[in-house]
Amino acid sequence: MPIEIQVVADADALAREAALVVTGVVAERPDAVVLAATGNTPIGCYAELARLRATGSLDTSRMRVAQLDEYVGLAADDARSLYGWMDRALLAPLGIGSERVVRMPVEGNDPQAAARAYDAAIEAIGGIDLAILGLGPNGHLGFNEPPASADAPTRVISLAPETLASNARYWGDGTVPERAITAGMSVILSARRVMLLVSGTPKAAILDRMLRSAPDAALPASHLRGHPDTILIADRDARPAGSLEA
Ligand code: GLP
């Protein structure tokens, strides 16, 4: 199946359309498992979901969330962790308690074992119904830095220089941790539905490359072209050509 592409006017429209996809999935399956990206791109979608919940259009009382990625070496309660970010942007506004979250472990001295435990936990809850993803500046998904094959498991990785540079904006004066743990490409591609959100001029070139590339480890997001049910929602700044063709 080719990727379904929806080009919308701007970031606000992207947030609304993306939230509609999520509400559709949760309406169909109230205890849906949603793999949720952090980063700037999905913030508007998460805020819209909170608004829909507040107005009674979305019931999140059974919805479950899985964390997509996390820095290694932070304390579990470090506010700069991606879990902290996700808690503020998504879990708290949607009233999703930690008992309904598959958290990416960061502590402990065996992160590779923790990665395997995460994959086992995802399998144990029946897999992922919807993966909400952003697009990294080098084509990464989660922290699947290139090269990443389609069958890459959840694992510890060293962040690419461009990712460290891009994520420095979230760290103020602090140094971005150099290692992270990411849901593997195999986990992402096993999601029953994938929604990739891309916004803004800085993402236009990498999105264009992704849509022209055959599935290729050098551009991890291109693996979505082999996924059976992926929707891409991009705003005009990210997809100026506005082509409906993948
Ligand atoms: C980060 C995260 C991804 C995110 C991507 C894009 O490094 N690991 O989960 O989707 O890069 O981030 P943003 O939406 O802020 O551009």
PDB file of C-alpha atoms and ligand atoms in Angstrom:
ATOM      1  CA  MET A   1       0.000   0.000   0.000  1.00  0.00           C
ATOM      2  CA  PRO A   2       1.377   3.420  -0.848  1.00  0.00           C
ATOM      3  CA  ILE A   3       1.537   5.950   1.954  1.00  0.00           C
ATOM      4  CA  GLU A   4      -1.650   7.993   2.149  1.00  0.00           C
ATOM      5  CA  ILE A   5      -0.648  11.643   2.006  1.00  0.00           C
ATOM      6  CA  GLN A   6      -2.691  14.505   3.357  1.00  0.00           C
ATOM      7  CA  VAL A   7      -1.341  18.011   2.834  1.00  0.00           C
ATOM      8  CA  VAL A   8      -2.907  20.661   5.040  1.00  0.00           C
ATOM      9  CA  ALA A   9      -2.559  24.420   5.177  1.00  0.00           C
ATOM     10  CA  ASP A  10      -0.597  24.888   8.369  1.00  0.00           C
ATOM     11  CA  ALA A  11       0.394  23.519  11.758  1.00  0.00           C
ATOM     12  CA  ASP A  12      -3.042  24.201  13.250  1.00  0.00           C
ATOM     13  CA  ALA A  13      -4.783  22.214  10.538  1.00  0.00           C
ATOM     14  CA  LEU A  14      -2.209  19.460  10.983  1.00  0.00           C
ATOM     15  CA  ALA A  15      -3.013  19.301  14.702  1.00  0.00           C
ATOM     16  CA  ARG A  16      -6.741  19.024  14.019  1.00  0.00           C
ATOM     17  CA  GLU A  17      -6.422  16.369  11.307  1.00  0.00           C
ATOM     18  CA  ALA A  18      -3.970  14.320  13.352  1.00  0.00           C
ATOM     19  CA  ALA A  19      -6.268  14.454  16.377  1.00  0.00           C
ATOM     20  CA  LEU A  20      -9.124  13.185  14.196  1.00  0.00           C
ATOM     21  CA  VAL A  21      -7.055  10.134  13.273  1.00  0.00           C
ATOM     22  CA  VAL A  22      -6.367   9.426  16.951  1.00  0.00           C
ATOM     23  CA  THR A  23     -10.008   9.871  17.969  1.00  0.00           C
ATOM     24  CA  GLY A  24     -11.024   7.508  15.161  1.00  0.00           C
ATOM     25  CA  VAL A  25      -8.691   4.803  16.433  1.00  0.00           C
ATOM     26  CA  VAL A  26      -9.784   5.258  20.057  1.00  0.00           C
ATOM     27  CA  ALA A  27     -13.474   5.290  19.102  1.00  0.00           C
ATOM     28  CA  GLU A  28     -13.004   1.952  17.388  1.00  0.00           C
ATOM     29  CA  ARG A  29     -10.930   0.512  20.211  1.00  0.00           C
ATOM     30  CA  PRO A  30     -11.233   2.384  23.531  1.00  0.00           C
ATOM     31  CA  ASP A  31      -8.196   0.633  25.017  1.00  0.00           C
ATOM     32  CA  ALA A  32      -6.045   1.293  21.953  1.00  0.00           C
ATOM     33  CA  VAL A  33      -2.277   1.318  22.472  1.00  0.00           C
ATOM     34  CA  VAL A  34      -0.782   4.511  21.053  1.00  0.00           C
ATOM     35  CA  LEU A  35       2.970   4.805  20.534  1.00  0.00           C
ATOM     36  CA  ALA A  36       3.593   8.494  21.055  1.00  0.00           C
ATOM     37  CA  ALA A  37       6.461  10.629  19.770  1.00  0.00           C
ATOM     38  CA  THR A  38       7.785  13.602  21.653  1.00  0.00           C
ATOM     39  CA  GLY A  39       9.261  16.651  19.930  1.00  0.00           C
ATOM     40  CA  ASN A  40       7.600  19.814  18.674  1.00  0.00           C
ATOM     41  CA  THR A  41       5.573  18.387  15.828  1.00  0.00           C
ATOM     42  CA  PRO A  42       2.865  16.463  17.727  1.00  0.00           C
ATOM     43  CA  ILE A  43       2.362  19.112  20.447  1.00  0.00           C
ATOM     44  CA  GLY A  44      -0.580  20.706  18.638  1.00  0.00           C
ATOM     45  CA  CYS A  45      -2.196  17.315  18.093  1.00  0.00           C
ATOM     46  CA  TYR A  46      -1.858  16.456  21.785  1.00  0.00           C
ATOM     47  CA  ALA A  47      -3.327  19.837  22.774  1.00  0.00           C
ATOM     48  CA  GLU A  48      -6.240  19.238  20.406  1.00  0.00           C
ATOM     49  CA  LEU A  49      -6.805  15.791  21.929  1.00  0.00           C
ATOM     50  CA  ALA A  50      -6.958  17.406  25.376  1.00  0.00           C
ATOM     51  CA  ARG A  51      -9.515  19.900  24.046  1.00  0.00           C
ATOM     52  CA  LEU A  52     -11.620  17.127  22.522  1.00  0.00           C
ATOM     53  CA  ARG A  53     -11.498  15.241  25.806  1.00  0.00           C
ATOM     54  CA  ALA A  54     -12.559  18.354  27.718  1.00  0.00           C
ATOM     55  CA  THR A  55     -15.545  18.827  25.426  1.00  0.00           C
ATOM     56  CA  GLY A  56     -16.579  15.193  25.756  1.00  0.00           C
ATOM     57  CA  SER A  57     -15.678  14.190  22.182  1.00  0.00           C
ATOM     58  CA  LEU A  58     -12.895  11.828  23.227  1.00  0.00           C
ATOM     59  CA  ASP A  59     -12.931   9.220  25.968  1.00  0.00           C
ATOM     60  CA  THR A  60      -9.386   8.437  27.069  1.00  0.00           C
ATOM     61  CA  SER A  61     -10.372   6.489  30.178  1.00  0.00           C
ATOM     62  CA  ARG A  62      -9.042   3.216  28.729  1.00  0.00           C
ATOM     63  CA  MET A  63      -6.531   4.472  26.171  1.00  0.00           C
ATOM     64  CA  ARG A  64      -2.976   3.206  26.634  1.00  0.00           C
ATOM     65  CA  VAL A  65       0.299   4.820  25.633  1.00  0.00           C
ATOM     66  CA  ALA A  66       3.739   3.436  24.855  1.00  0.00           C
ATOM     67  CA  GLN A  67       6.822   5.600  24.994  1.00  0.00           C
ATOM     68  CA  LEU A  68       8.775   5.847  21.743  1.00  0.00           C
ATOM     69  CA  ASP A  69      12.227   6.793  22.946  1.00  0.00           C
ATOM     70  CA  GLU A  70      14.228   8.053  25.885  1.00  0.00           C
ATOM     71  CA  TYR A  71      17.647   9.380  26.793  1.00  0.00           C
ATOM     72  CA  VAL A  72      19.905   6.996  28.686  1.00  0.00           C
ATOM     73  CA  GLY A  73      21.428   7.981  31.991  1.00  0.00           C
ATOM     74  CA  LEU A  74      18.840  10.362  33.382  1.00  0.00           C
ATOM     75  CA  ALA A  75      17.056   9.841  36.675  1.00  0.00           C
ATOM     76  CA  ALA A  76      13.531   8.494  36.201  1.00  0.00           C
ATOM     77  CA  ASP A  77      12.086  11.734  37.580  1.00  0.00           C
ATOM     78  CA  ASP A  78      14.309  14.107  35.551  1.00  0.00           C
ATOM     79  CA  ALA A  79      11.933  16.698  34.089  1.00  0.00           C
ATOM     80  CA  ARG A  80      14.096  16.832  30.958  1.00  0.00           C
ATOM     81  CA  SER A  81      13.491  13.174  30.201  1.00  0.00           C
ATOM     82  CA  LEU A  82      11.256  12.421  27.249  1.00  0.00           C
ATOM     83  CA  TYR A  83       8.903  10.729  29.695  1.00  0.00           C
ATOM     84  CA  GLY A  84       8.643  14.014  31.597  1.00  0.00           C
ATOM     85  CA  TRP A  85       7.925  15.763  28.314  1.00  0.00           C
ATOM     86  CA  MET A  86       5.304  13.207  27.338  1.00  0.00           C
ATOM     87  CA  ASP A  87       3.710  13.401  30.765  1.00  0.00           C
ATOM     88  CA  ARG A  88       3.271  17.168  30.496  1.00  0.00           C
ATOM     89  CA  ALA A  89       2.161  17.211  26.861  1.00  0.00           C
ATOM     90  CA  LEU A  90       0.032  14.092  26.640  1.00  0.00           C
ATOM     91  CA  LEU A  91      -0.459  11.867  29.676  1.00  0.00           C
ATOM     92  CA  ALA A  92      -1.548  14.462  32.229  1.00  0.00           C
ATOM     93  CA  PRO A  93      -3.793  16.434  29.831  1.00  0.00           C
ATOM     94  CA  LEU A  94      -5.477  13.190  28.761  1.00  0.00           C
ATOM     95  CA  GLY A  95      -5.704  11.785  32.288  1.00  0.00           C
ATOM     96  CA  ILE A  96      -3.629   8.715  31.447  1.00  0.00           C
ATOM     97  CA  GLY A  97      -1.992   7.326  34.589  1.00  0.00           C
ATOM     98  CA  SER A  98       1.354   5.529  34.609  1.00  0.00           C
ATOM     99  CA  GLU A  99      -0.445   2.180  34.979  1.00  0.00           C
ATOM    100  CA  ARG A 100      -1.593   2.613  31.371  1.00  0.00           C
ATOM    101  CA  VAL A 101       1.851   3.479  30.026  1.00  0.00           C
ATOM    102  CA  VAL A 102       4.606   1.232  28.716  1.00  0.00           C
ATOM    103  CA  ARG A 103       7.558   3.283  29.785  1.00  0.00           C
ATOM    104  CA  MET A 104      10.957   3.136  28.154  1.00  0.00           C
ATOM    105  CA  PRO A 105      13.333   2.266  30.984  1.00  0.00           C
ATOM    106  CA  VAL A 106      16.303   4.607  31.502  1.00  0.00           C
ATOM    107  CA  GLU A 107      17.826   3.543  34.791  1.00  0.00           C
ATOM    108  CA  GLY A 108      19.616   0.371  35.726  1.00  0.00           C
ATOM    109  CA  ASN A 109      22.931  -0.937  34.502  1.00  0.00           C
ATOM    110  CA  ASP A 110      21.701  -3.158  31.708  1.00  0.00           C
ATOM    111  CA  PRO A 111      19.855  -0.981  29.191  1.00  0.00           C
ATOM    112  CA  GLN A 112      20.018  -3.691  26.510  1.00  0.00           C
ATOM    113  CA  ALA A 113      18.103  -6.042  28.809  1.00  0.00           C
ATOM    114  CA  ALA A 114      15.676  -3.187  29.467  1.00  0.00           C
ATOM    115  CA  ALA A 115      15.197  -2.821  25.720  1.00  0.00           C
ATOM    116  CA  ARG A 116      14.286  -6.485  25.426  1.00  0.00           C
ATOM    117  CA  ALA A 117      11.878  -6.080  28.337  1.00  0.00           C
ATOM    118  CA  TYR A 118      10.204  -3.194  26.500  1.00  0.00           C
ATOM    119  CA  ASP A 119       9.688  -5.303  23.362  1.00  0.00           C
ATOM    120  CA  ALA A 120       8.263  -8.092  25.513  1.00  0.00           C
ATOM    121  CA  ALA A 121       5.912  -5.633  27.252  1.00  0.00           C
ATOM    122  CA  ILE A 122       4.631  -4.340  23.912  1.00  0.00           C
ATOM    123  CA  GLU A 123       4.004  -7.868  22.739  1.00  0.00           C
ATOM    124  CA  ALA A 124       2.290  -8.762  26.011  1.00  0.00           C
ATOM    125  CA  ILE A 125      -0.278  -5.967  25.612  1.00  0.00           C
ATOM    126  CA  GLY A 126      -1.108  -7.052  22.090  1.00  0.00           C
ATOM    127  CA  GLY A 127       1.017  -4.676  20.042  1.00  0.00           C
ATOM    128  CA  ILE A 128       0.489  -1.097  18.935  1.00  0.00           C
ATOM    129  CA  ASP A 129      -2.698   0.177  17.363  1.00  0.00           C
ATOM    130  CA  LEU A 130      -1.398   3.574  16.292  1.00  0.00           C
ATOM    131  CA  ALA A 131       2.128   4.980  16.119  1.00  0.00           C
ATOM    132  CA  ILE A 132       2.283   8.787  16.129  1.00  0.00           C
ATOM    133  CA  LEU A 133       5.650   9.795  14.712  1.00  0.00           C
ATOM    134  CA  GLY A 134       7.652  12.873  13.870  1.00  0.00           C
ATOM    135  CA  LEU A 135      10.423  12.998  11.285  1.00  0.00           C
ATOM    136  CA  GLY A 136      13.993  13.573  12.433  1.00  0.00           C
ATOM    137  CA  PRO A 137      16.276  15.935  10.533  1.00  0.00           C
ATOM    138  CA  ASN A 138      18.249  12.959   9.178  1.00  0.00           C
ATOM    139  CA  GLY A 139      15.192  10.824   8.486  1.00  0.00           C
ATOM    140  CA  HIS A 140      15.167   9.060  11.829  1.00  0.00           C
ATOM    141  CA  LEU A 141      12.014   7.780  13.494  1.00  0.00           C
ATOM    142  CA  GLY A 142      12.108   7.788  17.273  1.00  0.00           C
ATOM    143  CA  PHE A 143      15.861   7.572  17.729  1.00  0.00           C
ATOM    144  CA  ASN A 144      16.417   5.014  14.961  1.00  0.00           C
ATOM    145  CA  GLU A 145      19.428   6.799  13.579  1.00  0.00           C
ATOM    146  CA  PRO A 146      20.641   5.820  10.129  1.00  0.00           C
ATOM    147  CA  PRO A 147      21.523   3.174   9.268  1.00  0.00           C
ATOM    148  CA  ALA A 148      18.549   1.299  10.719  1.00  0.00           C
ATOM    149  CA  SER A 149      17.127  -1.793   9.111  1.00  0.00           C
ATOM    150  CA  ALA A 150      13.422  -2.612   9.121  1.00  0.00           C
ATOM    151  CA  ASP A 151      13.948  -5.438  11.592  1.00  0.00           C
ATOM    152  CA  ALA A 152      16.010  -3.405  14.083  1.00  0.00           C
ATOM    153  CA  PRO A 153      14.822  -4.205  17.621  1.00  0.00           C
ATOM    154  CA  THR A 154      14.473  -1.792  20.511  1.00  0.00           C
ATOM    155  CA  ARG A 155      18.024  -0.917  21.503  1.00  0.00           C
ATOM    156  CA  VAL A 156      20.501   1.568  22.875  1.00  0.00           C
ATOM    157  CA  ILE A 157      21.987   3.875  20.248  1.00  0.00           C
ATOM    158  CA  SER A 158      24.465   6.732  20.066  1.00  0.00           C
ATOM    159  CA  LEU A 159      22.752   9.867  18.845  1.00  0.00           C
ATOM    160  CA  ALA A 160      23.885  11.252  15.490  1.00  0.00           C
ATOM    161  CA  PRO A 161      25.628  14.655  15.533  1.00  0.00           C
ATOM    162  CA  GLU A 162      22.701  16.286  13.694  1.00  0.00           C
ATOM    163  CA  THR A 163      20.262  14.903  16.275  1.00  0.00           C
ATOM    164  CA  LEU A 164      22.373  16.247  19.135  1.00  0.00           C
ATOM    165  CA  ALA A 165      22.469  19.619  17.387  1.00  0.00           C
ATOM    166  CA  SER A 166      18.740  19.611  16.698  1.00  0.00           C
ATOM    167  CA  ASN A 167      17.766  18.536  20.220  1.00  0.00           C
ATOM    168  CA  ALA A 168      20.099  21.019  21.911  1.00  0.00           C
ATOM    169  CA  ARG A 169      17.201  23.514  21.754  1.00  0.00           C
ATOM    170  CA  TYR A 170      15.394  21.470  24.419  1.00  0.00           C
ATOM    171  CA  TRP A 171      18.343  21.446  26.805  1.00  0.00           C
ATOM    172  CA  GLY A 172      19.096  25.109  27.418  1.00  0.00           C
ATOM    173  CA  ASP A 173      22.572  25.325  28.917  1.00  0.00           C
ATOM    174  CA  GLY A 174      22.751  21.593  29.584  1.00  0.00           C
ATOM    175  CA  THR A 175      24.433  19.049  27.370  1.00  0.00           C
ATOM    176  CA  VAL A 176      22.211  16.680  25.420  1.00  0.00           C
ATOM    177  CA  PRO A 177      22.820  13.082  26.520  1.00  0.00           C
ATOM    178  CA  GLU A 178      24.661  11.206  23.802  1.00  0.00           C
ATOM    179  CA  ARG A 179      22.949   7.869  24.186  1.00  0.00           C
ATOM    180  CA  ALA A 180      19.312   6.971  23.957  1.00  0.00           C
ATOM    181  CA  ILE A 181      17.070   3.953  23.839  1.00  0.00           C
ATOM    182  CA  THR A 182      14.582   3.755  21.015  1.00  0.00           C
ATOM    183  CA  ALA A 183      11.672   1.562  20.078  1.00  0.00           C
ATOM    184  CA  GLY A 184      13.148  -0.370  17.175  1.00  0.00           C
ATOM    185  CA  MET A 185      12.050  -0.035  13.563  1.00  0.00           C
ATOM    186  CA  SER A 186      10.577  -3.514  13.973  1.00  0.00           C
ATOM    187  CA  VAL A 187       8.267  -2.221  16.724  1.00  0.00           C
ATOM    188  CA  ILE A 188       7.274   0.863  14.738  1.00  0.00           C
ATOM    189  CA  LEU A 189       6.594  -1.155  11.602  1.00  0.00           C
ATOM    190  CA  SER A 190       4.529  -3.681  13.557  1.00  0.00           C
ATOM    191  CA  ALA A 191       2.039  -0.945  14.515  1.00  0.00           C
ATOM    192  CA  ARG A 192      -1.313  -1.631  12.888  1.00  0.00           C
ATOM    193  CA  ARG A 193      -1.518   2.000  11.804  1.00  0.00           C
ATOM    194  CA  VAL A 194       1.178   4.649  11.532  1.00  0.00           C
ATOM    195  CA  MET A 195       0.682   8.402  11.398  1.00  0.00           C
ATOM    196  CA  LEU A 196       3.715  10.469  10.430  1.00  0.00           C
ATOM    197  CA  LEU A 197       3.439  14.190  11.145  1.00  0.00           C
ATOM    198  CA  VAL A 198       5.700  16.637   9.344  1.00  0.00           C
ATOM    199  CA  SER A 199       5.573  20.386   9.735  1.00  0.00           C
ATOM    200  CA  GLY A 200       7.609  23.371   8.628  1.00  0.00           C
ATOM    201  CA  THR A 201      10.126  24.370   5.989  1.00  0.00           C
ATOM    202  CA  PRO A 202      13.140  22.757   7.724  1.00  0.00           C
ATOM    203  CA  LYS A 203      11.579  19.313   7.156  1.00  0.00           C
ATOM    204  CA  ALA A 204      10.707  19.793   3.465  1.00  0.00           C
ATOM    205  CA  ALA A 205      13.941  18.431   2.003  1.00  0.00           C
ATOM    206  CA  ILE A 206      14.143  15.297   4.158  1.00  0.00           C
ATOM    207  CA  LEU A 207      10.441  14.575   3.591  1.00  0.00           C
ATOM    208  CA  ASP A 208      10.902  14.887  -0.140  1.00  0.00           C
ATOM    209  CA  ARG A 209      13.863  12.486   0.013  1.00  0.00           C
ATOM    210  CA  MET A 210      11.858  10.035   2.077  1.00  0.00           C
ATOM    211  CA  LEU A 211       8.986  10.028  -0.412  1.00  0.00           C
ATOM    212  CA  ARG A 212      11.350   9.427  -3.317  1.00  0.00           C
ATOM    213  CA  SER A 213      13.401   6.726  -1.623  1.00  0.00           C
ATOM    214  CA  ALA A 214      12.743   3.016  -1.719  1.00  0.00           C
ATOM    215  CA  PRO A 215      12.841   1.500   1.778  1.00  0.00           C
ATOM    216  CA  ASP A 216      16.458   2.066   2.754  1.00  0.00           C
ATOM    217  CA  ALA A 217      18.357   1.713   6.043  1.00  0.00           C
ATOM    218  CA  ALA A 218      20.177   4.956   5.259  1.00  0.00           C
ATOM    219  CA  LEU A 219      16.871   6.830   5.612  1.00  0.00           C
ATOM    220  CA  PRO A 220      14.932   4.988   8.332  1.00  0.00           C
ATOM    221  CA  ALA A 221      11.613   6.779   7.702  1.00  0.00           C
ATOM    222  CA  SER A 222      11.608   5.381   4.160  1.00  0.00           C
ATOM    223  CA  HIS A 223      10.795   1.963   5.668  1.00  0.00           C
ATOM    224  CA  LEU A 224       7.253   3.306   6.116  1.00  0.00           C
ATOM    225  CA  ARG A 225       6.857   2.898   2.377  1.00  0.00           C
ATOM    226  CA  GLY A 226       6.709  -0.818   3.043  1.00  0.00           C
ATOM    227  CA  HIS A 227       4.115  -0.474   5.822  1.00  0.00           C
ATOM    228  CA  PRO A 228       0.534  -1.470   4.957  1.00  0.00           C
ATOM    229  CA  ASP A 229      -1.323   1.391   6.658  1.00  0.00           C
ATOM    230  CA  THR A 230       0.584   4.650   6.987  1.00  0.00           C
ATOM    231  CA  ILE A 231      -0.863   8.131   6.748  1.00  0.00           C
ATOM    232  CA  LEU A 232       1.413  11.120   6.347  1.00  0.00           C
ATOM    233  CA  ILE A 233       0.001  14.483   7.360  1.00  0.00           C
ATOM    234  CA  ALA A 234       2.215  17.359   6.254  1.00  0.00           C
ATOM    235  CA  ASP A 235       1.646  21.067   6.158  1.00  0.00           C
ATOM    236  CA  ARG A 236       2.357  23.134   3.061  1.00  0.00           C
ATOM    237  CA  ASP A 237       5.661  24.405   4.415  1.00  0.00           C
ATOM    238  CA  ALA A 238       6.913  20.828   4.719  1.00  0.00           C
ATOM    239  CA  ARG A 239       5.372  19.634   1.469  1.00  0.00           C
ATOM    240  CA  PRO A 240       5.317  22.679  -0.832  1.00  0.00           C
ATOM    241  CA  ALA A 241       4.776  20.589  -3.945  1.00  0.00           C
ATOM    242  CA  GLY A 242       1.608  19.296  -2.294  1.00  0.00           C
ATOM    243  CA  SER A 243       1.763  16.131  -4.331  1.00  0.00           C
ATOM    244  CA  LEU A 244      -0.803  13.494  -3.484  1.00  0.00           C
ATOM    245  CA  GLU A 245       1.483  10.837  -4.868  1.00  0.00           C
ATOM    246  CA  ALA A 246       3.971   9.042  -2.647  1.00  0.00           C
TER     247      ALA A 246
HETATM  248  C1  GLP B   1      13.505  13.695  17.974  1.00  0.00           C
HETATM  249  C2  GLP B   1      12.704  12.527  18.584  1.00  0.00           C
HETATM  250  C3  GLP B   1      11.643  12.043  17.653  1.00  0.00           C
HETATM  251  C4  GLP B   1      10.977  13.226  17.019  1.00  0.00           C
HETATM  252  C5  GLP B   1      11.944  13.886  16.060  1.00  0.00           C
HETATM  253  C6  GLP B   1      11.435  15.186  15.473  1.00  0.00           C
HETATM  254  O1  GLP B   1      14.858  13.486  18.028  1.00  0.00           O
HETATM  255  N1  GLP B   1      13.482  11.440  19.027  1.00  0.00           N
HETATM  256  O2  GLP B   1      10.727  11.235  18.356  1.00  0.00           O
HETATM  257  O3  GLP B   1       9.837  12.808  16.315  1.00  0.00           O
HETATM  258  O4  GLP B   1      13.225  14.011  16.615  1.00  0.00           O
HETATM  259  O5  GLP B   1      11.327  16.191  16.446  1.00  0.00           O
HETATM  260  P1  GLP B   1      10.529  17.537  16.210  1.00  0.00           P
HETATM  261  O6  GLP B   1       9.091  17.166  16.078  1.00  0.00           O
HETATM  262  O7  GLP B   1      10.789  18.391  17.415  1.00  0.00           O
HETATM  263  O8  GLP B   1      11.062  18.134  14.952  1.00  0.00           O
END
